[in-house]
PDB file of C-alpha atoms in Angstrom:
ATOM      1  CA  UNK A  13      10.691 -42.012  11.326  1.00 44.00           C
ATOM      2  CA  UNK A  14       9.814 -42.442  14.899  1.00 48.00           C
ATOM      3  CA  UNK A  15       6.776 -42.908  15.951  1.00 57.00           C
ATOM      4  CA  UNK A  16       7.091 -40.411  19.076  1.00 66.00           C
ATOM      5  CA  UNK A  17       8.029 -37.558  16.696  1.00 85.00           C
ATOM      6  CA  UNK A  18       6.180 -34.593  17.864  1.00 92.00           C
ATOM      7  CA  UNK A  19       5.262 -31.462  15.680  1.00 94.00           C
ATOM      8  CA  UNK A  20       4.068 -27.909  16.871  1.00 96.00           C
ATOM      9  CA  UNK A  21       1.750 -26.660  15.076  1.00 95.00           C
ATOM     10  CA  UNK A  22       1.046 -22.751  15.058  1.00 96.00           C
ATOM     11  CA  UNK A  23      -1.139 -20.914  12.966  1.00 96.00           C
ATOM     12  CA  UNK A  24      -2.107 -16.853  12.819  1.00 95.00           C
ATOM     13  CA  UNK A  25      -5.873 -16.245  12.791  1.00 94.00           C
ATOM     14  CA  UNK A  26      -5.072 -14.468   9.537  1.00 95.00           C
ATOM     15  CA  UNK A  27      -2.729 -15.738   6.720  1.00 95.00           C
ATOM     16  CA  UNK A  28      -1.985 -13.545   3.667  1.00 94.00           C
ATOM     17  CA  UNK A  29      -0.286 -15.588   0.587  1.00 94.00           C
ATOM     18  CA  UNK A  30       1.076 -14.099  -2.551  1.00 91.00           C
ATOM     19  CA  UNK A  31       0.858 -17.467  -4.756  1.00 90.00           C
ATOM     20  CA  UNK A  32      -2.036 -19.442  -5.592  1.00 91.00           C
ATOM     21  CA  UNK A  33      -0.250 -23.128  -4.520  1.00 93.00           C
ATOM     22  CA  UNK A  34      -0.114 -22.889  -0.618  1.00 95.00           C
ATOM     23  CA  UNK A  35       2.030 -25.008   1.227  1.00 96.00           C
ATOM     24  CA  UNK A  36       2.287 -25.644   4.963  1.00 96.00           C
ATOM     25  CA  UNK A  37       5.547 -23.311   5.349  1.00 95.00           C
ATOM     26  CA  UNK A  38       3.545 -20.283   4.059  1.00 95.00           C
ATOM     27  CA  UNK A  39       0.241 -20.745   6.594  1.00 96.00           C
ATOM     28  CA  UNK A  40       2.060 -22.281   9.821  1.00 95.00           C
ATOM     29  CA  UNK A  41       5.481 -22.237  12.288  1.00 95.00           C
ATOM     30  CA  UNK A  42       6.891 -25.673  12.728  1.00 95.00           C
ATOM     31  CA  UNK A  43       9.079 -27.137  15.204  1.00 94.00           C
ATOM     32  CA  UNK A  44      10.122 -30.244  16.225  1.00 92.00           C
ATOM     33  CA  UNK A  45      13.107 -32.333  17.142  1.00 92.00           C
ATOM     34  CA  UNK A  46      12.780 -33.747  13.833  1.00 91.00           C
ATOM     35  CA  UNK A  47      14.830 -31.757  11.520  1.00 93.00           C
ATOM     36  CA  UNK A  48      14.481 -34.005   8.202  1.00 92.00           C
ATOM     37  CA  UNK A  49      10.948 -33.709   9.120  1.00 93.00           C
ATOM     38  CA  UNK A  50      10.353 -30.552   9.583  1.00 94.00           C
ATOM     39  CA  UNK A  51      11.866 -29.574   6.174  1.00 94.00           C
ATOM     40  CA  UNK A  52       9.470 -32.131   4.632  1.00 94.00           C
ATOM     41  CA  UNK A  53       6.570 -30.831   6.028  1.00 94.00           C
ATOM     42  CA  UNK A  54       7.301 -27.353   5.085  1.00 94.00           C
ATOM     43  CA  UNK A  55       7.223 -28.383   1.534  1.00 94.00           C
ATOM     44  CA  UNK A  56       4.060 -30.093   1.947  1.00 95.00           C
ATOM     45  CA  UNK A  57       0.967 -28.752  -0.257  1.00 95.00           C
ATOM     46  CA  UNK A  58      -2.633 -28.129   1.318  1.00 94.00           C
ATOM     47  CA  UNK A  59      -4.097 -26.022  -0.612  1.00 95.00           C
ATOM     48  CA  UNK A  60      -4.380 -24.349  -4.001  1.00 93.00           C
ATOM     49  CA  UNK A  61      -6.953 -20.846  -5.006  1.00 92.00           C
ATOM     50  CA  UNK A  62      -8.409 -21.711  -8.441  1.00 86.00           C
ATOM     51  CA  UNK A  63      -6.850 -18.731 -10.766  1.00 78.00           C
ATOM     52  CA  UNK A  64      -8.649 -18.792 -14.473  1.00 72.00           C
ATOM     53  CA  UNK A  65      -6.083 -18.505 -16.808  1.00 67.00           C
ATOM     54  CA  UNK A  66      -8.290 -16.378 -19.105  1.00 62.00           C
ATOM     55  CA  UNK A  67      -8.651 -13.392 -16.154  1.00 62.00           C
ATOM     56  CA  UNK A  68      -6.348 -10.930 -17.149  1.00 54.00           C
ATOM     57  CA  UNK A  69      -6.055  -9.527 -13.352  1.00 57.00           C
ATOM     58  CA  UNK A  70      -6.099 -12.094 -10.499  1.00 67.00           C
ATOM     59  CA  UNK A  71      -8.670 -11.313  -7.724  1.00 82.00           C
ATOM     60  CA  UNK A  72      -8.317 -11.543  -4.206  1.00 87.00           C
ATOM     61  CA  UNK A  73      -9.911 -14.428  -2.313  1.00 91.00           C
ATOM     62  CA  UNK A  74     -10.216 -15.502   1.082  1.00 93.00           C
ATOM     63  CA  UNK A  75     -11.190 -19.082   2.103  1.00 94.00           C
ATOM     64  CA  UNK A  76     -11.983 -20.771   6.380  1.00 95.00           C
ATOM     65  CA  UNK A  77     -10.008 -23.652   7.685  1.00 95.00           C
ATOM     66  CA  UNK A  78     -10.072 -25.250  10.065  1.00 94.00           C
ATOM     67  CA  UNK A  79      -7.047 -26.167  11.934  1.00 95.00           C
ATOM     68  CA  UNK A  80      -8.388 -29.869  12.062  1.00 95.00           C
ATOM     69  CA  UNK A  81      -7.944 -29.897   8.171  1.00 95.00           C
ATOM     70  CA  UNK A  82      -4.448 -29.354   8.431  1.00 95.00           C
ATOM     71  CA  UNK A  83      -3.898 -32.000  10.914  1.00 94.00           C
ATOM     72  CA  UNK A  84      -6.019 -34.186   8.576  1.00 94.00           C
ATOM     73  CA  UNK A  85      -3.804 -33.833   5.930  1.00 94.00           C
ATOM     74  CA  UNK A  86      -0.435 -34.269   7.742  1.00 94.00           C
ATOM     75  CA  UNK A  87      -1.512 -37.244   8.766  1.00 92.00           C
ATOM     76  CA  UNK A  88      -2.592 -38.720   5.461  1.00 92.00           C
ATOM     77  CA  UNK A  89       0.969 -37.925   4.289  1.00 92.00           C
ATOM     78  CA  UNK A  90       2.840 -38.463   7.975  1.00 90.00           C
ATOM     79  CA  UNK A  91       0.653 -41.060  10.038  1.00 88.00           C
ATOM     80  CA  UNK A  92       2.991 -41.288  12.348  1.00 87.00           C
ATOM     81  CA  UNK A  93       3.307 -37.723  13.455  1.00 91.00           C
ATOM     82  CA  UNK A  94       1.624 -36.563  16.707  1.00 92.00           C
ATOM     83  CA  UNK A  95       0.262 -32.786  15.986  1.00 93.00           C
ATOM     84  CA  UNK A  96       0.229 -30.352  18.731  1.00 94.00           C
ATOM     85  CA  UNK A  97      -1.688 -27.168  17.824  1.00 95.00           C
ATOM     86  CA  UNK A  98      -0.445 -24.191  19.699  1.00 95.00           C
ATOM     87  CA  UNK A  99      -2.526 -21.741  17.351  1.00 93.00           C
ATOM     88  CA  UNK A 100      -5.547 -20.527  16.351  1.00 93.00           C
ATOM     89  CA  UNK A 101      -8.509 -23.036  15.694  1.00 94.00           C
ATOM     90  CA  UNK A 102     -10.024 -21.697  12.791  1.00 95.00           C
ATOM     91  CA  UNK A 103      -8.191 -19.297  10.688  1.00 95.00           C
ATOM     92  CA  UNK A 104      -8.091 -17.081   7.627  1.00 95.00           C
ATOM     93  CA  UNK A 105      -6.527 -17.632   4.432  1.00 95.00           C
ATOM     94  CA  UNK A 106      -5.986 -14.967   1.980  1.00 94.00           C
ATOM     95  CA  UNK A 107      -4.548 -14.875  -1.418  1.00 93.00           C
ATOM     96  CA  UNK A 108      -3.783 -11.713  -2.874  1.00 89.00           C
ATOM     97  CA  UNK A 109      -1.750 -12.101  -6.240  1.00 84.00           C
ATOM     98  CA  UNK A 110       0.800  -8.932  -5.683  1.00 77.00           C
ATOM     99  CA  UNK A 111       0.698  -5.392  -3.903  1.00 72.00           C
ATOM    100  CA  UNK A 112      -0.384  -2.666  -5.939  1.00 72.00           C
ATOM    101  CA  UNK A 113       1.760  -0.393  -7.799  1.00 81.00           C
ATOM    102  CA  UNK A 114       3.405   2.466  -5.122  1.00 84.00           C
ATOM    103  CA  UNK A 115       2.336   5.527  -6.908  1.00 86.00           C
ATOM    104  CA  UNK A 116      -1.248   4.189  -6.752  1.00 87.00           C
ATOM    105  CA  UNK A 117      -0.808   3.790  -2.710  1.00 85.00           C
ATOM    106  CA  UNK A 118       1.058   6.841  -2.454  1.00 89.00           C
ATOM    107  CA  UNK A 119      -2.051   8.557  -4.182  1.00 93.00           C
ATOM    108  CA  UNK A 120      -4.185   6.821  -2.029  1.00 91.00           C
ATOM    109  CA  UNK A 121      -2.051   8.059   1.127  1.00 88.00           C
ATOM    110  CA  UNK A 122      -2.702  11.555  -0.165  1.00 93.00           C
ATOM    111  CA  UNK A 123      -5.787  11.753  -0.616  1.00 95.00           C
ATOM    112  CA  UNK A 124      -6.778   9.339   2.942  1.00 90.00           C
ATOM    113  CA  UNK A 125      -4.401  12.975   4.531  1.00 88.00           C
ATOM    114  CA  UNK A 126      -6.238  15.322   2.363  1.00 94.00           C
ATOM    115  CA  UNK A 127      -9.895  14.295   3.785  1.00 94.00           C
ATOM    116  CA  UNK A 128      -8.953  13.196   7.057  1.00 87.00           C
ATOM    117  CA  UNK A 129      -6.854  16.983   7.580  1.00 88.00           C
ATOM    118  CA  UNK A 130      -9.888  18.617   5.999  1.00 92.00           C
ATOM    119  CA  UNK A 131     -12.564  16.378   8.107  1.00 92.00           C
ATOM    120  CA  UNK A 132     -10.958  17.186  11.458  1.00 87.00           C
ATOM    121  CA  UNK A 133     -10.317  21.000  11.016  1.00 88.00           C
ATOM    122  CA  UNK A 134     -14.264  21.174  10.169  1.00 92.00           C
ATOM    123  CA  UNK A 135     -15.052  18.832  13.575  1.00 90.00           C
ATOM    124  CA  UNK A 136     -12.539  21.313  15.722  1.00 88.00           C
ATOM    125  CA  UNK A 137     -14.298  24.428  14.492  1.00 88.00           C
ATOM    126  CA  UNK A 138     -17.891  23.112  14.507  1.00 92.00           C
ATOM    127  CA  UNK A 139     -16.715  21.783  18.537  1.00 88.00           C
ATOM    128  CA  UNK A 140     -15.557  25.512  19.151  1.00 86.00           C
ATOM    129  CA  UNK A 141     -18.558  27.185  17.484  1.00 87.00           C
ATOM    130  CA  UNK A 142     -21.352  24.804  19.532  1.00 87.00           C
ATOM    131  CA  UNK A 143     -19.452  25.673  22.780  1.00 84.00           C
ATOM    132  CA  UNK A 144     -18.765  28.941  21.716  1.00 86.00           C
ATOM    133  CA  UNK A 145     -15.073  29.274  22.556  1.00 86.00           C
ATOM    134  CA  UNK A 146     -14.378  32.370  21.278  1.00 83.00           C
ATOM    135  CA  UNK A 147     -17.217  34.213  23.130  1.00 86.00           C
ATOM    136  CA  UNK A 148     -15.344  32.204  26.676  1.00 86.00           C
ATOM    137  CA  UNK A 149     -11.986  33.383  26.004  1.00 86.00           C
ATOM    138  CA  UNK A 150     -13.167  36.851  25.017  1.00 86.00           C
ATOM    139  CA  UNK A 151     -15.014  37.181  28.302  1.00 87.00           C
ATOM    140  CA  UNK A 152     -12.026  35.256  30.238  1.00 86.00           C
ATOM    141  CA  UNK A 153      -9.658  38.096  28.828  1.00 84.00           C
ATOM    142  CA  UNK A 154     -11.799  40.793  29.484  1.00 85.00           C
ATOM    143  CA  UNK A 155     -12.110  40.048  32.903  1.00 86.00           C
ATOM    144  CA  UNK A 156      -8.710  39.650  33.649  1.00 85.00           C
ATOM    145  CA  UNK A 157      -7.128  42.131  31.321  1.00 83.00           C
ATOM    146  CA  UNK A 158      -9.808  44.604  31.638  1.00 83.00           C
ATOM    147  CA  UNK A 159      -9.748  45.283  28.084  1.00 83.00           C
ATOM    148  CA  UNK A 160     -11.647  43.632  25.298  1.00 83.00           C
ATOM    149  CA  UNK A 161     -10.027  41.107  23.395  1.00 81.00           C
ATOM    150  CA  UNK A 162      -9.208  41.316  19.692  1.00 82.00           C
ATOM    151  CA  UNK A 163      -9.653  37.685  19.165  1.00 79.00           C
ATOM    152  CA  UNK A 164      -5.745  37.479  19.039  1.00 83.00           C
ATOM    153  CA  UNK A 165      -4.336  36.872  22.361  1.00 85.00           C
ATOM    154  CA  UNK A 166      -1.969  34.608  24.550  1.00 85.00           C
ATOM    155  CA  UNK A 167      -5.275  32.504  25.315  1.00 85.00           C
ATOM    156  CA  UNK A 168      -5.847  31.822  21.581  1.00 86.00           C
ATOM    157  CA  UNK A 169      -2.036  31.593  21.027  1.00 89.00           C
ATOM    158  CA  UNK A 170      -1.841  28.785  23.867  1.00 90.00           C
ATOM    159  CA  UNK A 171      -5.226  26.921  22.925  1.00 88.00           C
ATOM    160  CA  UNK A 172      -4.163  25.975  19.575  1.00 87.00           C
ATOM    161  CA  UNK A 173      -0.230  24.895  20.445  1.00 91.00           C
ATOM    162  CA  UNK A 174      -2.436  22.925  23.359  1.00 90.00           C
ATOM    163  CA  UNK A 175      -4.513  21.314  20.977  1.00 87.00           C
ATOM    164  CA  UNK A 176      -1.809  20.465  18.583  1.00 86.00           C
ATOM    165  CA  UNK A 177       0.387  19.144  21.085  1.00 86.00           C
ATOM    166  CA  UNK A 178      -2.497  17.140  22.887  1.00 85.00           C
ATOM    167  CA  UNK A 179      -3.048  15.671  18.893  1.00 81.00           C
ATOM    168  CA  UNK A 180       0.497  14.305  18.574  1.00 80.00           C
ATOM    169  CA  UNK A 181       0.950  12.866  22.519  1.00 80.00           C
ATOM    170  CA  UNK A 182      -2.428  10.942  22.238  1.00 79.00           C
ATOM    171  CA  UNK A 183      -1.502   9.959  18.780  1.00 76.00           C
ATOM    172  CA  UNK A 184       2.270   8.984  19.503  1.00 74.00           C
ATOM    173  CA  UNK A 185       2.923   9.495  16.235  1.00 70.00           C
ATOM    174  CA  UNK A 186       5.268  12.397  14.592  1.00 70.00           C
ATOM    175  CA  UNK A 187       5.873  11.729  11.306  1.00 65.00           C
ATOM    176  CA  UNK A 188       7.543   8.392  11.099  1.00 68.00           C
ATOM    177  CA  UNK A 189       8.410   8.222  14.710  1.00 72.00           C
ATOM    178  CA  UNK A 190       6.539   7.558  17.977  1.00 72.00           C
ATOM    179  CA  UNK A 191       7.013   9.521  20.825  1.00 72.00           C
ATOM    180  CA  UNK A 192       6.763   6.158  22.916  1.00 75.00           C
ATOM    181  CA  UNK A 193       6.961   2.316  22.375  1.00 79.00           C
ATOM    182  CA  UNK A 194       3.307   1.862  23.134  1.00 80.00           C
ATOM    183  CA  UNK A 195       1.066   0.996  19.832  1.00 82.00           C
ATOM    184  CA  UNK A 196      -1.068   3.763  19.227  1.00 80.00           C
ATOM    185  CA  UNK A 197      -4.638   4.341  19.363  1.00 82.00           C
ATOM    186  CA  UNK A 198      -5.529   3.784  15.272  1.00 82.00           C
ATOM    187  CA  UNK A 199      -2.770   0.890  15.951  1.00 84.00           C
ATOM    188  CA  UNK A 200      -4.763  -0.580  18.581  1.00 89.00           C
ATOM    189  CA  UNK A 201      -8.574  -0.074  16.820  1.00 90.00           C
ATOM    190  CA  UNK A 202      -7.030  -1.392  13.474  1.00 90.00           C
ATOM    191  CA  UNK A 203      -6.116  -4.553  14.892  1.00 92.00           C
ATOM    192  CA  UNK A 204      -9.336  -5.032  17.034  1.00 94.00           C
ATOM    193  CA  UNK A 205     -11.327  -3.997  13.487  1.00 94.00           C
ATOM    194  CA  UNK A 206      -9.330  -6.918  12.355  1.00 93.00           C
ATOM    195  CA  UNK A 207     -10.064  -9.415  14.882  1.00 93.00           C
ATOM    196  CA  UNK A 208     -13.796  -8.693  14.605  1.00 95.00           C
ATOM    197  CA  UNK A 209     -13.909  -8.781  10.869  1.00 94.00           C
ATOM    198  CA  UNK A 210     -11.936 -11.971  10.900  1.00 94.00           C
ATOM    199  CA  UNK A 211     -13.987 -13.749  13.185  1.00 94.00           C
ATOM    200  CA  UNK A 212     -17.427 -12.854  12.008  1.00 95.00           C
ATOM    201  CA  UNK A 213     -16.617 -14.176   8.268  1.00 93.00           C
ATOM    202  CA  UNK A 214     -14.719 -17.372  10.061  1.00 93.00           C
ATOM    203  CA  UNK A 215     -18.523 -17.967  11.842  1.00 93.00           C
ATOM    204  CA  UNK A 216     -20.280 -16.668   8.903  1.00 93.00           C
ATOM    205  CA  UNK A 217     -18.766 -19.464   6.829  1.00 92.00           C
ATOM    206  CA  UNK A 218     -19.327 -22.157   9.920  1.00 89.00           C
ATOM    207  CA  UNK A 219     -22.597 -21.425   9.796  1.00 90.00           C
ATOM    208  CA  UNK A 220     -23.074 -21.778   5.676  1.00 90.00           C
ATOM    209  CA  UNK A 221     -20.600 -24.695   6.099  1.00 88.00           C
ATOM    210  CA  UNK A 222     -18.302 -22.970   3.328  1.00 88.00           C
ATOM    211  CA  UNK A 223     -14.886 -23.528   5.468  1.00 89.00           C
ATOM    212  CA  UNK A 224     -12.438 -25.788   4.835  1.00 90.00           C
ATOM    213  CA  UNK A 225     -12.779 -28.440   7.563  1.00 89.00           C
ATOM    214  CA  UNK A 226     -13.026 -32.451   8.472  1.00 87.00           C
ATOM    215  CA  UNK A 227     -16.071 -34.280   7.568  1.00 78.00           C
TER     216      UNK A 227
END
């Protein structure tokens, strides 16, 4: 092995694994010029969850590292090997033993639809009843119709195809497709929850000195 090889290095702020023996393949992309390498470095164990064998249902866990641990132990195996890091500094490692079953996420789909439906028809009317909506259209209509409106009209008719359609556009979502390539909003705020969460509990754990990193 030469001692010019050069490896890239990237890591995701968050990794998700499904088996309890990680190895560098499953946390990080590798290149390098260095075939032969590469494939050994894929292959090349850094870290294990503990799983008790007497726990009838593995548990999630999450644990910090550092990307400087990683380099550390590449180069107790590969001394030789100059590390670039084009990734994250500290990241996220998370071992969940398998998905759950589909019927329970299907269920779980349902009933996240059932409360969020519910929730937002309550917020629309409670929005129309504080600004009083009804009492503006009824007075729009009677001044321009000249007759008094029977809460039925083209105004009512129009508002709620508005609101619907002004739902799905800022959405972008209709069923499984998206009316444009753009992420959508929830899209968007999911991933920036994400980001937050994962870099409070990597300082969190900097602080307590629970991550993974050199000495």
């Amino acid at each position: 092995m030469a001692s010019s090889d050069t490896v890239y290095l990237k890591i995701e702020q968050n990794v998700l694994v499904r088996e309890p023996s990680v190895a560098l393949k499953d946390i990080a992309k590798i290149t390098s010029t260095n075939q032969p390498l590469i494939n050994k470095l894929k292959t090349m164990k850094v870290y294990a969850f503990h799983t008790p064998a007497n726990q009838s249902r593995k548990k999630k866990q999450a644990e910090v590292f550092s990307v400087m641990k990683i380099i550390e132990l590449i180069g107790q195996e590969f001394p030789n090997v100059d590390i670039q890091n084009i990734g994250e500094k500290d990241f996220v490692l998370e071992y969940e033993p398998k998905q759950e079953p589909k019927w329970l996420l299907y269920l779980k789909t349902a009933v996240l639809c059932v409360l969020i439906f519910f929730g937002s028809a309550f917020t629309i009317m409670t929005f129309n009843n504080d600004v009083g909506v009804g009492e503006v259209f009824a007075d729009f209509y009677q001044q321009v119709m000249g007759t008094e409106s029977n809460g039925f009209t083209l105004l009512e008719i129009c508002y709620s195809i508005g609101l619907f359609l002004g739902i799905m556009i800022f959405f972008n979502h209709v069923g499984h497709k998206k009316i444009t390539h753009d992420p959508t909003p929830i899209q968007v705020e999911m991933r920036t929850y994400e980001k937050d969460v994962d870099s409070t509990f990597i300082e969190n754990c900097g602080r307590k000195g629970t991550s993974n990193d050199v000495d």
